[in-house]
Backbone as JSON, one array per atom type, in Angstrom:
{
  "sequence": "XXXXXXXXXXXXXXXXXXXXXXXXXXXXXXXXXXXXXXXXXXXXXXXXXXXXXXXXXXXXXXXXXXXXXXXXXXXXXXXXXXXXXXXXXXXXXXXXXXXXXXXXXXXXXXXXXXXXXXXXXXXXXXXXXXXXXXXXXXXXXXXXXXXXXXXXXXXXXXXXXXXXXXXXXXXXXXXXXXXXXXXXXXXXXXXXXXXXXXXXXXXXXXXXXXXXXXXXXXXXXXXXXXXXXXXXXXXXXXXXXXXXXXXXXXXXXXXXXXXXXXXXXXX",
  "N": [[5.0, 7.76, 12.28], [5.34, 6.55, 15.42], [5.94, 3.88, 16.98], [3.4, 2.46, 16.5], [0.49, 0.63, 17.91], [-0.56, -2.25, 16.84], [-3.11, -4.28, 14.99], [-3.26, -7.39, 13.72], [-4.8, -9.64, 11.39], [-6.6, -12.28, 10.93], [-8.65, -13.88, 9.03], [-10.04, -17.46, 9.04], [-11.15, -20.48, 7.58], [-11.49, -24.04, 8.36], [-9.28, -24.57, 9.22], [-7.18, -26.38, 10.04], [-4.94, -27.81, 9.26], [-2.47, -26.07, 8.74], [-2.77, -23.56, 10.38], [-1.82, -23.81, 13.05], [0.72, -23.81, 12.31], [1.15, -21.1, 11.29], [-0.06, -19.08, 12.97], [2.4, -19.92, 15.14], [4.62, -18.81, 13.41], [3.71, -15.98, 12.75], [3.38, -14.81, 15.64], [5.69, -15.52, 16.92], [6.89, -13.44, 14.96], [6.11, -10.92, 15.8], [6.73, -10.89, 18.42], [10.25, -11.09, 17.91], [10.22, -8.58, 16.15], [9.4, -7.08, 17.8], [7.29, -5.37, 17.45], [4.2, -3.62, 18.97], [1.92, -5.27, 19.46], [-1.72, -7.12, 18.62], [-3.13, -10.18, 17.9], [-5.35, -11.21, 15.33], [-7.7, -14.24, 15.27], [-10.14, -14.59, 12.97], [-12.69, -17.39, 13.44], [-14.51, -18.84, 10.59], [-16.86, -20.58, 10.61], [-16.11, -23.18, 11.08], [-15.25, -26.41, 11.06], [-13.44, -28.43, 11.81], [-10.62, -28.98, 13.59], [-9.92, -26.22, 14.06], [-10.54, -24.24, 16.0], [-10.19, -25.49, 17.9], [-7.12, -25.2, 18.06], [-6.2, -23.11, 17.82], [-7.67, -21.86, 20.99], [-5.4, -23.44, 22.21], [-2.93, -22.24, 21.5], [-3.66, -19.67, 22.61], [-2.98, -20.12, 25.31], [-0.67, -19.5, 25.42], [-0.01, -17.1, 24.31], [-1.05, -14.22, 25.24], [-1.45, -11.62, 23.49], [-3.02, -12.64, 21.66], [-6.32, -13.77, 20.28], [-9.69, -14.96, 19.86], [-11.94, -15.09, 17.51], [-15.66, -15.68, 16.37], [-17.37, -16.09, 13.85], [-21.36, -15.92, 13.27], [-21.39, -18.75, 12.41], [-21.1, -20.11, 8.48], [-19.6, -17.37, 6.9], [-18.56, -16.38, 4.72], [-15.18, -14.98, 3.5], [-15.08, -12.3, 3.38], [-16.57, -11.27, 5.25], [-15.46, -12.1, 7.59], [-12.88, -11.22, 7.62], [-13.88, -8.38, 7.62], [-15.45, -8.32, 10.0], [-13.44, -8.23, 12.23], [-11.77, -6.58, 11.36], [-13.16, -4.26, 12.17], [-13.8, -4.9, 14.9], [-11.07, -4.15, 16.22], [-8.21, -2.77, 17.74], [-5.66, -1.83, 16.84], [-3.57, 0.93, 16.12], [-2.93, 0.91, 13.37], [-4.55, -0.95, 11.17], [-4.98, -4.32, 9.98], [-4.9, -7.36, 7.66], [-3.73, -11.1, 6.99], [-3.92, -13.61, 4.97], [-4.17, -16.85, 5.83], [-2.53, -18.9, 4.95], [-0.17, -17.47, 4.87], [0.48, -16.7, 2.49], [2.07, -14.29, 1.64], [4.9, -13.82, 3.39], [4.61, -12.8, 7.14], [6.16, -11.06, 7.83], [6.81, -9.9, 5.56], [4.65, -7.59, 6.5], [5.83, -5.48, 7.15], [7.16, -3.68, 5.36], [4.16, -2.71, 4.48], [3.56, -1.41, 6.55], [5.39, 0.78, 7.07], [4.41, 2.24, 4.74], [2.38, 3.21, 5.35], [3.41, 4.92, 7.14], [4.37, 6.94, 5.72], [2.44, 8.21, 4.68], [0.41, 7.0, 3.2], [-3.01, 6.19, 3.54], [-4.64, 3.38, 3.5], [-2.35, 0.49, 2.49], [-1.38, -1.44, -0.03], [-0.5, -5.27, -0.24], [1.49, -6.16, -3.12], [0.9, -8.81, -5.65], [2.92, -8.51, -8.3], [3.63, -6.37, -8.97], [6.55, -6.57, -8.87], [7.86, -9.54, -9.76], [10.01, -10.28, -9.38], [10.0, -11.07, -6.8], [8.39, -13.43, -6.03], [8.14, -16.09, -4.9], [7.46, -18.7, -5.09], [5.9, -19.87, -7.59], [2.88, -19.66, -9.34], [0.53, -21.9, -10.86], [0.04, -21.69, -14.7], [-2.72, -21.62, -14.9], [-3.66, -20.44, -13.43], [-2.6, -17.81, -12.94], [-3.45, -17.11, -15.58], [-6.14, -16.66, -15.3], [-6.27, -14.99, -13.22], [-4.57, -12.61, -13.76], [-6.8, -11.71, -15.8], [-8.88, -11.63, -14.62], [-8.19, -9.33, -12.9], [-7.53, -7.18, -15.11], [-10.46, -7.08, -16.1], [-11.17, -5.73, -13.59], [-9.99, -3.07, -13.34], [-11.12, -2.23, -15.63], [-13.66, -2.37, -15.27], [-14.34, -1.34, -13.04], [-12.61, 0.55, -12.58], [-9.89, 0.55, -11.17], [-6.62, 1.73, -10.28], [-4.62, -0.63, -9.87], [-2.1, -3.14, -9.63], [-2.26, -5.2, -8.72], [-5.48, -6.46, -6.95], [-6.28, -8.66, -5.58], [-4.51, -9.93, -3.44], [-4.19, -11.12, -0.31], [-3.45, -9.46, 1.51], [-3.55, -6.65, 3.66], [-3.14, -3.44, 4.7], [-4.31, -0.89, 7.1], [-5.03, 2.44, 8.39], [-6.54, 2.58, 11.13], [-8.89, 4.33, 11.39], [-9.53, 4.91, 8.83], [-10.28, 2.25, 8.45], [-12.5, 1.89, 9.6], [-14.2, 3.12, 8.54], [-14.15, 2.76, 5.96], [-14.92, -0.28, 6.35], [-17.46, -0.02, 7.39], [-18.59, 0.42, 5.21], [-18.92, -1.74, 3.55], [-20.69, -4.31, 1.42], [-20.23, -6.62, -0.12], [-19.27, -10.18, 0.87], [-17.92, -12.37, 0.55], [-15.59, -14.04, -1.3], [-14.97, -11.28, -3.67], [-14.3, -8.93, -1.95], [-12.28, -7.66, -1.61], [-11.75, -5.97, -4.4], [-13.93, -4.24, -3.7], [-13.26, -2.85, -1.45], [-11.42, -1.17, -2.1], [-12.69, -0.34, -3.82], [-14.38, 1.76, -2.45], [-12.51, 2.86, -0.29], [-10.86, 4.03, -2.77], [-13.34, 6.18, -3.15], [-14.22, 7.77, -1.59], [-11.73, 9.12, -0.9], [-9.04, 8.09, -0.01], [-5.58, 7.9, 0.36], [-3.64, 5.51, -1.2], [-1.28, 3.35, -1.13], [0.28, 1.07, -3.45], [2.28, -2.24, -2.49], [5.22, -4.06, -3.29], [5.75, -7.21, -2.33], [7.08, -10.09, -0.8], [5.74, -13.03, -1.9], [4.72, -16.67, -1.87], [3.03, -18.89, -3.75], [0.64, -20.89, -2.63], [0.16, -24.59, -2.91], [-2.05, -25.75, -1.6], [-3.99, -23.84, -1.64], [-7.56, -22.32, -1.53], [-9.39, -21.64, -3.06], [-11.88, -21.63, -5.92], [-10.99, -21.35, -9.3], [-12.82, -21.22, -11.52], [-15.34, -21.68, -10.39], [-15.67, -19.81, -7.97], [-14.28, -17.59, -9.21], [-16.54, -16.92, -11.06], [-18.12, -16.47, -9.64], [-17.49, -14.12, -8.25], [-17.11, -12.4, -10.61], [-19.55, -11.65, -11.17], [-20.27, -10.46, -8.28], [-18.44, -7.97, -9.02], [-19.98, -6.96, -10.71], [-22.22, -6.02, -9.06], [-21.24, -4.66, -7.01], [-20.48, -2.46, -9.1], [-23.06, -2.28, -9.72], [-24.28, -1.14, -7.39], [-22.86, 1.5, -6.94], [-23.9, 3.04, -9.18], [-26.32, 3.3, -8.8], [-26.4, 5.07, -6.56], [-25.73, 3.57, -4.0], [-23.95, 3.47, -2.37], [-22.73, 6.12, -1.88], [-25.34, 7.42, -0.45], [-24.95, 5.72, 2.14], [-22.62, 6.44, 2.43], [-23.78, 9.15, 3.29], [-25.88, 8.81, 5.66], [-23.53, 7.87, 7.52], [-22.62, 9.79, 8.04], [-24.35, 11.28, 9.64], [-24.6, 10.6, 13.07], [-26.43, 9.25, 14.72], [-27.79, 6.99, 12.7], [-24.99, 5.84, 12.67], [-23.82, 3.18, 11.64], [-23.18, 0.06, 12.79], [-20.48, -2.39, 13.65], [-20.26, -6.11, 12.24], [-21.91, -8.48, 14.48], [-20.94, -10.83, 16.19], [-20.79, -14.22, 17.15], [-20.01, -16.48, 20.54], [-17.5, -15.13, 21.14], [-14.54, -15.15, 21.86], [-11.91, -14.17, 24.08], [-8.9, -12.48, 24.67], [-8.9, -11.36, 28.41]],
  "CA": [[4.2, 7.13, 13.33], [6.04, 6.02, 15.96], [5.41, 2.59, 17.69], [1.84, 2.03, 16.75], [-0.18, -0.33, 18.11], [-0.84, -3.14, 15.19], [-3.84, -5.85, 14.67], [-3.17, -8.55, 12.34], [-6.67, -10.4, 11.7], [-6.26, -13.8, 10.36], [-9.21, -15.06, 8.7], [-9.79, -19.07, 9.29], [-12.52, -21.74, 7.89], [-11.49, -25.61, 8.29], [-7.59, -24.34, 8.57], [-6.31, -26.96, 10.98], [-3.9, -28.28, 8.62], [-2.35, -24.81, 8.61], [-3.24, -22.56, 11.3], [-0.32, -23.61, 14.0], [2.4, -23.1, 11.73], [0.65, -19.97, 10.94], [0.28, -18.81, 14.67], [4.34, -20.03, 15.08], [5.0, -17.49, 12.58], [2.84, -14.65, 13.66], [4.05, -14.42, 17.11], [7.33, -15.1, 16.55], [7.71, -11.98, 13.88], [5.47, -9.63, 16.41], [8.14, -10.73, 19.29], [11.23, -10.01, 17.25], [10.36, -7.16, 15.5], [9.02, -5.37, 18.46], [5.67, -4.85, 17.5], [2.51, -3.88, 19.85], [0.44, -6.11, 18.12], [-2.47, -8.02, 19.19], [-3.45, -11.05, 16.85], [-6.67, -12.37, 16.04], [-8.11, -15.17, 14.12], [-11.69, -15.17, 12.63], [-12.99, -18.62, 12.38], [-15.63, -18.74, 10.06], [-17.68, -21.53, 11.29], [-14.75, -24.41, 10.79], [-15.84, -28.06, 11.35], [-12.63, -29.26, 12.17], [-10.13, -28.64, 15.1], [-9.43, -24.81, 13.63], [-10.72, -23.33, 16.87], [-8.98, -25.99, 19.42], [-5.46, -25.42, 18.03], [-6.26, -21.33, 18.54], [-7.15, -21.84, 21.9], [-4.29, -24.15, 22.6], [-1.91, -21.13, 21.52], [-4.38, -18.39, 23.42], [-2.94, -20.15, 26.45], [0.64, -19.12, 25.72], [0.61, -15.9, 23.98], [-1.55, -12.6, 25.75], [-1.64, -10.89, 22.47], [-3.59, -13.96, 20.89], [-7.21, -13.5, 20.88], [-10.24, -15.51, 18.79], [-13.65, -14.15, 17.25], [-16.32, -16.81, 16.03], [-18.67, -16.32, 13.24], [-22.4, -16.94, 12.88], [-21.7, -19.66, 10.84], [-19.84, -19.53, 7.63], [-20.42, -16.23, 6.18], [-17.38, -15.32, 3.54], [-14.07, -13.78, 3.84], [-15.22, -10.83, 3.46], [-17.45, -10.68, 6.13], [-14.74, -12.73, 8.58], [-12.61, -9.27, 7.73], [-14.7, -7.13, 8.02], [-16.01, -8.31, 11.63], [-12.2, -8.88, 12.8], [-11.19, -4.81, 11.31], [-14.45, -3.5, 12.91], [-13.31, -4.81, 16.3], [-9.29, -4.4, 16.1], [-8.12, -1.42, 18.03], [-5.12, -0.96, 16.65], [-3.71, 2.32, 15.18], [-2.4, 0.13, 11.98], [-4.95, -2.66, 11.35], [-4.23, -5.34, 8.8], [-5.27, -8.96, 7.66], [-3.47, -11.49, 6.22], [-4.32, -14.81, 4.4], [-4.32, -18.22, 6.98], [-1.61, -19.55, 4.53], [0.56, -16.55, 4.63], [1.89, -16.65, 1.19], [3.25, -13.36, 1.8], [5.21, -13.84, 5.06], [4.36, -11.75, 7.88], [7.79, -9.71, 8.13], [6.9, -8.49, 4.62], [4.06, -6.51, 6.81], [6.9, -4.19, 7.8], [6.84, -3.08, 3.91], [2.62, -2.22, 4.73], [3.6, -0.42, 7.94], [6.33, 1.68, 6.3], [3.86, 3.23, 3.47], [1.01, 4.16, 6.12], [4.07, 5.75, 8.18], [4.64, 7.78, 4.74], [1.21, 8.86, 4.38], [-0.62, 6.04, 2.87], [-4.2, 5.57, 4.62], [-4.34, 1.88, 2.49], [-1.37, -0.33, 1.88], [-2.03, -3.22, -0.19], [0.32, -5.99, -0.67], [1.06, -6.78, -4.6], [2.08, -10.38, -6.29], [2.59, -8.44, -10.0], [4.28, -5.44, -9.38], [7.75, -6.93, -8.18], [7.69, -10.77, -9.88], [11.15, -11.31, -8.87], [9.95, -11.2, -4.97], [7.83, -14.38, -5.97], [9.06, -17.29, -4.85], [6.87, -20.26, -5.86], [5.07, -19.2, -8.79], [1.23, -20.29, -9.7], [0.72, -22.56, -11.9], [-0.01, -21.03, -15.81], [-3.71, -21.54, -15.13], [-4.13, -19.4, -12.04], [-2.16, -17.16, -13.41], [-4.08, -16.55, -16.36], [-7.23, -15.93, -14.34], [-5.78, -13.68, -12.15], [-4.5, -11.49, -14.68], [-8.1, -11.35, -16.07], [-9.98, -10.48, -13.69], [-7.47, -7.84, -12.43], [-7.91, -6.17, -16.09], [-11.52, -6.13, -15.71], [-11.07, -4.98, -12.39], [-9.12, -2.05, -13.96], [-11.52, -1.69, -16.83], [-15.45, -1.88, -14.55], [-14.03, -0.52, -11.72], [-11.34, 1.98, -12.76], [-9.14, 0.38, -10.2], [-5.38, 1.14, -11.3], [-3.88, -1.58, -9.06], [-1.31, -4.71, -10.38], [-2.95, -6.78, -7.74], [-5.95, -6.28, -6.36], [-6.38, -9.47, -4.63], [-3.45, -10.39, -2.36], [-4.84, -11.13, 0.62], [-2.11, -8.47, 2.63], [-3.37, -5.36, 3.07], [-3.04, -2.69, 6.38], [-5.37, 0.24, 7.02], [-5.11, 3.51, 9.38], [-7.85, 2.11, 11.87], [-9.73, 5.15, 11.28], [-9.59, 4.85, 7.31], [-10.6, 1.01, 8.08], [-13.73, 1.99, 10.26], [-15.15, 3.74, 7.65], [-14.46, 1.76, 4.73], [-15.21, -1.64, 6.44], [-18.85, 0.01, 7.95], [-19.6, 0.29, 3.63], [-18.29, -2.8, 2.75], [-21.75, -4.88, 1.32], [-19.7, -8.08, -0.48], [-18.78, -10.65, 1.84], [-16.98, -13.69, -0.18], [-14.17, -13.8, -2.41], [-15.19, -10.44, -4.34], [-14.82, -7.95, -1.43], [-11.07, -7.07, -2.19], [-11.97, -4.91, -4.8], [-14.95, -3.55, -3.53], [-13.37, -2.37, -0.75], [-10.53, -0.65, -2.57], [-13.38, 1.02, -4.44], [-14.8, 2.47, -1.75], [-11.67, 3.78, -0.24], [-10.9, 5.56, -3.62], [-14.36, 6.89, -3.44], [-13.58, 8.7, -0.47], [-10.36, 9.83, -1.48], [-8.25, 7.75, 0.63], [-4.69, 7.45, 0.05], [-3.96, 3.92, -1.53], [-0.28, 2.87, -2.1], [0.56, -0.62, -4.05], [3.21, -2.16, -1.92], [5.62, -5.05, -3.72], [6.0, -7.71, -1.27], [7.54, -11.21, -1.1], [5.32, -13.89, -2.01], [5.23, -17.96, -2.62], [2.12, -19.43, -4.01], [0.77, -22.35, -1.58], [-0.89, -25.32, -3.96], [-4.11, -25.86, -0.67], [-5.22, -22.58, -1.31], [-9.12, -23.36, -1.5], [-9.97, -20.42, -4.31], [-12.01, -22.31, -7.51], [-10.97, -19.69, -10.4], [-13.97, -21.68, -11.72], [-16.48, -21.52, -9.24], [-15.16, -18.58, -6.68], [-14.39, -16.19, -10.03], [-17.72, -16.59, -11.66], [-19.35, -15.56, -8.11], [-16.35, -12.64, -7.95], [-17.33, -11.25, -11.61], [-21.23, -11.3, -10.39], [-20.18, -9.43, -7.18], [-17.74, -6.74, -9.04], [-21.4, -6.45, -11.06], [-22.93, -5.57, -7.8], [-20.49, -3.13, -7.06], [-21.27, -1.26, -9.7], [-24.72, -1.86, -9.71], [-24.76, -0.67, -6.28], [-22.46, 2.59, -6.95], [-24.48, 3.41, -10.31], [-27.51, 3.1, -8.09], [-25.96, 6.13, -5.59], [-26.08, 3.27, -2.34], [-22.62, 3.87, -1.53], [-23.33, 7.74, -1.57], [-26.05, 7.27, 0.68], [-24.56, 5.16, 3.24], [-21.73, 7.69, 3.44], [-24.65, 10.1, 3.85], [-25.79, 8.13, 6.95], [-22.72, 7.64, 8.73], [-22.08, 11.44, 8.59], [-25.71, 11.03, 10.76], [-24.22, 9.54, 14.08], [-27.65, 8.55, 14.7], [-27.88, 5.95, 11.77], [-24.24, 5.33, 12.17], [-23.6, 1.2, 11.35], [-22.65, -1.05, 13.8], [-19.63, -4.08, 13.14], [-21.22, -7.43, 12.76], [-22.32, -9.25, 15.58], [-20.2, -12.18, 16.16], [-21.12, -15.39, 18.48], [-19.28, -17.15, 20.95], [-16.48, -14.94, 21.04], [-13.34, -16.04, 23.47], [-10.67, -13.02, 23.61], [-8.14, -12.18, 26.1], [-8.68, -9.97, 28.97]],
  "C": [[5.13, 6.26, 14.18], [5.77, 4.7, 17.23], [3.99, 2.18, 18.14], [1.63, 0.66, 17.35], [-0.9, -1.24, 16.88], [-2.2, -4.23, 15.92], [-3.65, -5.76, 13.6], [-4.27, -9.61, 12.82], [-6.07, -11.46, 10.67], [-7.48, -14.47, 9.84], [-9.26, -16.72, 8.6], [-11.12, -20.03, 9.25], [-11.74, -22.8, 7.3], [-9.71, -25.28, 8.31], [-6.42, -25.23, 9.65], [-5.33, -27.62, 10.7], [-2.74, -27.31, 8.28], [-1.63, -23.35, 9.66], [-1.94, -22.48, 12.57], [1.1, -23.19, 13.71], [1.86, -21.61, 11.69], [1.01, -18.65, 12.2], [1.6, -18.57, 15.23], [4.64, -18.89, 14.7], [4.91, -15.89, 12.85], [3.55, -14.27, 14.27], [5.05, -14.4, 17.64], [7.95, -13.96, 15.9], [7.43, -11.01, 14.88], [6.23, -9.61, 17.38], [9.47, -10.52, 18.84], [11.57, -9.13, 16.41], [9.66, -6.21, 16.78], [7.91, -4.89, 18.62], [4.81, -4.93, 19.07], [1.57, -4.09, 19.19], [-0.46, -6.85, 19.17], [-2.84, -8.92, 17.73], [-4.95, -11.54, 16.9], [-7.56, -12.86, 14.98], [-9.79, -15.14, 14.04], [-11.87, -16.13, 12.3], [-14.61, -18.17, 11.79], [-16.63, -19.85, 10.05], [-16.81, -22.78, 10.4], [-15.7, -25.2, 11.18], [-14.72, -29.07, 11.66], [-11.96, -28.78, 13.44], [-9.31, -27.33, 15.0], [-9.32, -24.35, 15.32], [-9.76, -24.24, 17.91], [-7.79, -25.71, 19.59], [-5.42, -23.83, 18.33], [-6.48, -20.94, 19.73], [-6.18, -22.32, 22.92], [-3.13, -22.56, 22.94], [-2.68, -19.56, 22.33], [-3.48, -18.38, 24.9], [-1.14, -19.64, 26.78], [0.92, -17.96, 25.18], [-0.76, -15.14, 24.05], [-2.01, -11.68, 24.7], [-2.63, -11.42, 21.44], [-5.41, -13.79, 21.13], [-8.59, -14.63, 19.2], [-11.79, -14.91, 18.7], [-14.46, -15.3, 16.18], [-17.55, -16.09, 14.98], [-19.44, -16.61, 13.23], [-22.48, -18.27, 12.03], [-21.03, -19.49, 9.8], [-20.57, -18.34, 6.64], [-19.33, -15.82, 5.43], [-15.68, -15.05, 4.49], [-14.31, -12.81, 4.11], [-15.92, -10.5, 4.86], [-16.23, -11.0, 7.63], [-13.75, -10.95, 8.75], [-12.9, -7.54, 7.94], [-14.52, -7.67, 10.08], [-14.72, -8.05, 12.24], [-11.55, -7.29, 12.85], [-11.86, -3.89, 12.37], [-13.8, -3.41, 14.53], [-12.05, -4.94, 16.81], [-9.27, -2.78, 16.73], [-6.79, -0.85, 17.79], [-4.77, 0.57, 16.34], [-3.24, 1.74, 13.62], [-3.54, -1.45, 12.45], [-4.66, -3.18, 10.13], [-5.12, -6.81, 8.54], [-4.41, -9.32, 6.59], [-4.11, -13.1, 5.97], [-3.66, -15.92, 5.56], [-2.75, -19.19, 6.39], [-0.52, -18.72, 4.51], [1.55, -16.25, 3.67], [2.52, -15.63, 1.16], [3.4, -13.36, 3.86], [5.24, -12.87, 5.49], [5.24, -10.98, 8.2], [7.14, -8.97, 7.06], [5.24, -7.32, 5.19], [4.63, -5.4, 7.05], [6.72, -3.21, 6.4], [5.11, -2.21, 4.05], [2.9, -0.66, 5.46], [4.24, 0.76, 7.51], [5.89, 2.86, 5.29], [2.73, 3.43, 4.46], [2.21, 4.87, 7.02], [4.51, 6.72, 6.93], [3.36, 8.29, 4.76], [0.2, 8.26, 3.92], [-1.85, 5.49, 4.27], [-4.43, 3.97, 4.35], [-2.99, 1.62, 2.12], [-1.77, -1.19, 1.25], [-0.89, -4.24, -0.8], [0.14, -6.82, -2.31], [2.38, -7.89, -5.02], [3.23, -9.63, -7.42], [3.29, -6.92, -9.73], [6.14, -5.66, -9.32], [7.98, -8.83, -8.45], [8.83, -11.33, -9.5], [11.21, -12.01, -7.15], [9.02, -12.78, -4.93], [8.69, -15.75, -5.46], [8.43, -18.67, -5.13], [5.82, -19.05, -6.75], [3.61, -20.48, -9.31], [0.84, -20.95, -10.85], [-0.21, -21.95, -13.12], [-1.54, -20.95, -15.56], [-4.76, -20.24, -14.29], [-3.81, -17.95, -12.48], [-2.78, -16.32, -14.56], [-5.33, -15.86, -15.88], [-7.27, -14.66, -13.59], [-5.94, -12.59, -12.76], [-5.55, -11.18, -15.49], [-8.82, -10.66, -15.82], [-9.4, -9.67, -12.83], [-7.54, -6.95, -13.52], [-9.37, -6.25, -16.08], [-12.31, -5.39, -14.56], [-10.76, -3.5, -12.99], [-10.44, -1.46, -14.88], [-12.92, -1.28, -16.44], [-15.17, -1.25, -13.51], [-13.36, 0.64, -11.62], [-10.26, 1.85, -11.4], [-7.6, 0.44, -10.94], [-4.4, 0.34, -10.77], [-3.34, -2.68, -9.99], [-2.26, -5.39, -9.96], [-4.25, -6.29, -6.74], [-6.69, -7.36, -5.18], [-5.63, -10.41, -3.65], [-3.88, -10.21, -0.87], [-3.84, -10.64, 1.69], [-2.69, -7.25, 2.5], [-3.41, -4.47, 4.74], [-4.09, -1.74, 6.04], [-5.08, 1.32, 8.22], [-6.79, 2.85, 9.9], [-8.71, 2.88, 11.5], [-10.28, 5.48, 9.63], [-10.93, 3.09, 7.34], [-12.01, 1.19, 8.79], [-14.74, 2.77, 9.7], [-15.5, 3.09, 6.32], [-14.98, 0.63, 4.9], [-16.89, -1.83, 6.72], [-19.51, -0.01, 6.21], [-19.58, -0.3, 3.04], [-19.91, -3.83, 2.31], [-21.28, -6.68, 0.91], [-19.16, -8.53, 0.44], [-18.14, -11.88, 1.88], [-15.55, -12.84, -0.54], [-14.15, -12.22, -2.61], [-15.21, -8.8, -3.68], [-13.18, -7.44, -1.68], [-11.47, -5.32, -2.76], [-13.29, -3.91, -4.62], [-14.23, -2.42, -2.41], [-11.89, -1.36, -0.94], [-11.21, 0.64, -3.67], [-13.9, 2.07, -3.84], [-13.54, 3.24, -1.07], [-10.96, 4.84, -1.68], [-11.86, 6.86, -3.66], [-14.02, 8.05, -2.33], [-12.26, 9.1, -0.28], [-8.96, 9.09, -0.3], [-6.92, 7.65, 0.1], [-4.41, 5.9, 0.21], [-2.71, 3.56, -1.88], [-0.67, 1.38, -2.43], [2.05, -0.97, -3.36], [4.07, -3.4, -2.69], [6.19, -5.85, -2.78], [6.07, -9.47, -2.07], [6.08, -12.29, -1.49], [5.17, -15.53, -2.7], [3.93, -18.3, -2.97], [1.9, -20.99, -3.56], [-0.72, -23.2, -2.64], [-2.44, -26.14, -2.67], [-4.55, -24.69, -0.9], [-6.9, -23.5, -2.02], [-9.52, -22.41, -2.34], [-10.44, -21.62, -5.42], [-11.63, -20.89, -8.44], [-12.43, -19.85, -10.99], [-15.28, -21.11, -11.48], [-16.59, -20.07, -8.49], [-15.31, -17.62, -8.32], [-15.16, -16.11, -10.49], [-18.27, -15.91, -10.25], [-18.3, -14.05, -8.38], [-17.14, -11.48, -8.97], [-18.86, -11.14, -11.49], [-21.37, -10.23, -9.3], [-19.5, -8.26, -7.58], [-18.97, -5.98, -10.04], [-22.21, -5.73, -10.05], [-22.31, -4.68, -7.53], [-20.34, -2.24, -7.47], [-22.29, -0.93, -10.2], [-24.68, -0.65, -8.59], [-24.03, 1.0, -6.53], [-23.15, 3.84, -8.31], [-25.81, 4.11, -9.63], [-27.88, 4.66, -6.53], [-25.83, 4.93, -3.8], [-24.75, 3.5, -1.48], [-22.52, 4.93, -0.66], [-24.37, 7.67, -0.1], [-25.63, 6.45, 2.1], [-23.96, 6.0, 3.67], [-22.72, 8.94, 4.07], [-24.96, 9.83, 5.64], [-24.72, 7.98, 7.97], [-22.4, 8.9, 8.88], [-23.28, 11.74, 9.36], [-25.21, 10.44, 11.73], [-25.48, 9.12, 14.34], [-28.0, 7.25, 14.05], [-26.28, 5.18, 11.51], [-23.9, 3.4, 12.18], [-22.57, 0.69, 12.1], [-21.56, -1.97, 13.18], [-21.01, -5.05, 13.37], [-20.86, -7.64, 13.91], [-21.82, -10.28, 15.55], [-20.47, -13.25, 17.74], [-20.04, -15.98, 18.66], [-17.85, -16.4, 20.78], [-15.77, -14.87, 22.53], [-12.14, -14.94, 22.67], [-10.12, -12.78, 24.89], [-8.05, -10.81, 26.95], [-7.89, -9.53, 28.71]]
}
């Protein structure tokens, strides 16, 4: 694939402590690597000065663009809405803190220019690429609920929740229209659904540091997660997956992106 057109979607709720270095980063890698990228941050209904410092930087970089949530509705859903309306030919999202820095997207780009329809960036296959490491508690969690990821899901991924992953636009406009989880817990949902449909899925090993603001409870957030990877296979036990794909092979019934308010994007 030769000089696709890239979106990188940036999920963003309350990230103003954050978000400019973030931005810095971004647009600096997409100007010296070359890329035709467009960037663009979902806030998810922030309460602080997330959105001012995004249109601060709208006013100096063309490629820069912002999309506003009803309100706060998940990660999942912030990614979703942000894939839905990305026109790259390589779309992508990464995490607001960018524990894996945005060069190692080149690693993403590289395995969908091999044949991979899914890239997904992994902590756990490559531990020497870590560079701050998570403290023993996180750690344990992780590796938990990635083996019963593995074990209810039949997912055979290291990492299924590294918030790095790319998509062939046309892979991502199908998987993102069946996506139902819309927190924490949509990772692997939406890694199930591209197996289901036979997508090609590499595991990519990419740099990463572990940043001590991430806002994840393992607590709190992974009890909701292992409730929602319940739903996921309620819902696939249940045939609703099946049937949706039924429907979208109906252009008639095919499913809309969310609806997002107040959105400010650059002619």
């Amino acid at each position: 694939m030769s000089h696709p057109h890239i979106s990188i979607i940036i999920p963003a709720f309350n990230e103003s402590a954050r978000i400019e270095r973030t931005l810095e980063r971004v647009l600096e890698c997409v100007e010296t690597s070359g890329w035709d990228a467009e960037v663009t941050v979902v806030d998810d209904g922030s309460t602080d000065d997330t959105v001012a410092i995004v249109h601060r930087w709208m006013e100096r970089s063309n490629c820069l663009s912002l999309l506003r949530n009803p309100g706060n509705k998940g990660k999942g859903y912030s990614v979703r809405n942000g894939l839905l309306q990305a026109t790259g030919d390589i779309v992508m999202f990464t995490d607001a803190d960018l524990s894996a820095p945005i060069e190692e997207a080149a690693r993403l780009f590289a395995a969908i220019d091999q044949g991979a329809d899914v890239a997904i960036g992994s902590r756990w296959l490559d531990r020497d690429r870590q560079t701050r490491h998570q403290p023993l508690y996180r750690r344990f969690f992780g590796r938990c609920f990635n083996a019963l990821t593995r074990m209810v899901m039949g997912l055979p991924f290291a990492d299924t929740q590294c918030g790095f992953k790319a998509f062939r636009r046309s892979a991502a406009q199908v998987i993102f229209r069946l996506q139902r989880i819309e927190r924490w817990g949509f990772d692997p949902e939406i890694l199930f659904i591209a197996r289901k449909l036979g997508y090609g899925v590499k595991e990519v090993p990419v740099t990463w540091g572990h940043d001590e603001r991430s806002k994840m409870s393992y607590l709190k957030d992974g009890a909701k997660m292992l409730e929602e990877m319940a739903i996921i296979r309620s819902n696939s036990v249940a045939g609703r997956y099946d049937r949706d794909i039924a429907a979208m092979k109906d252009t008639s019934k095919m499913v809309t992106p969310p609806v997002h308010m107040h959105s400010s994007v650059r002619d």
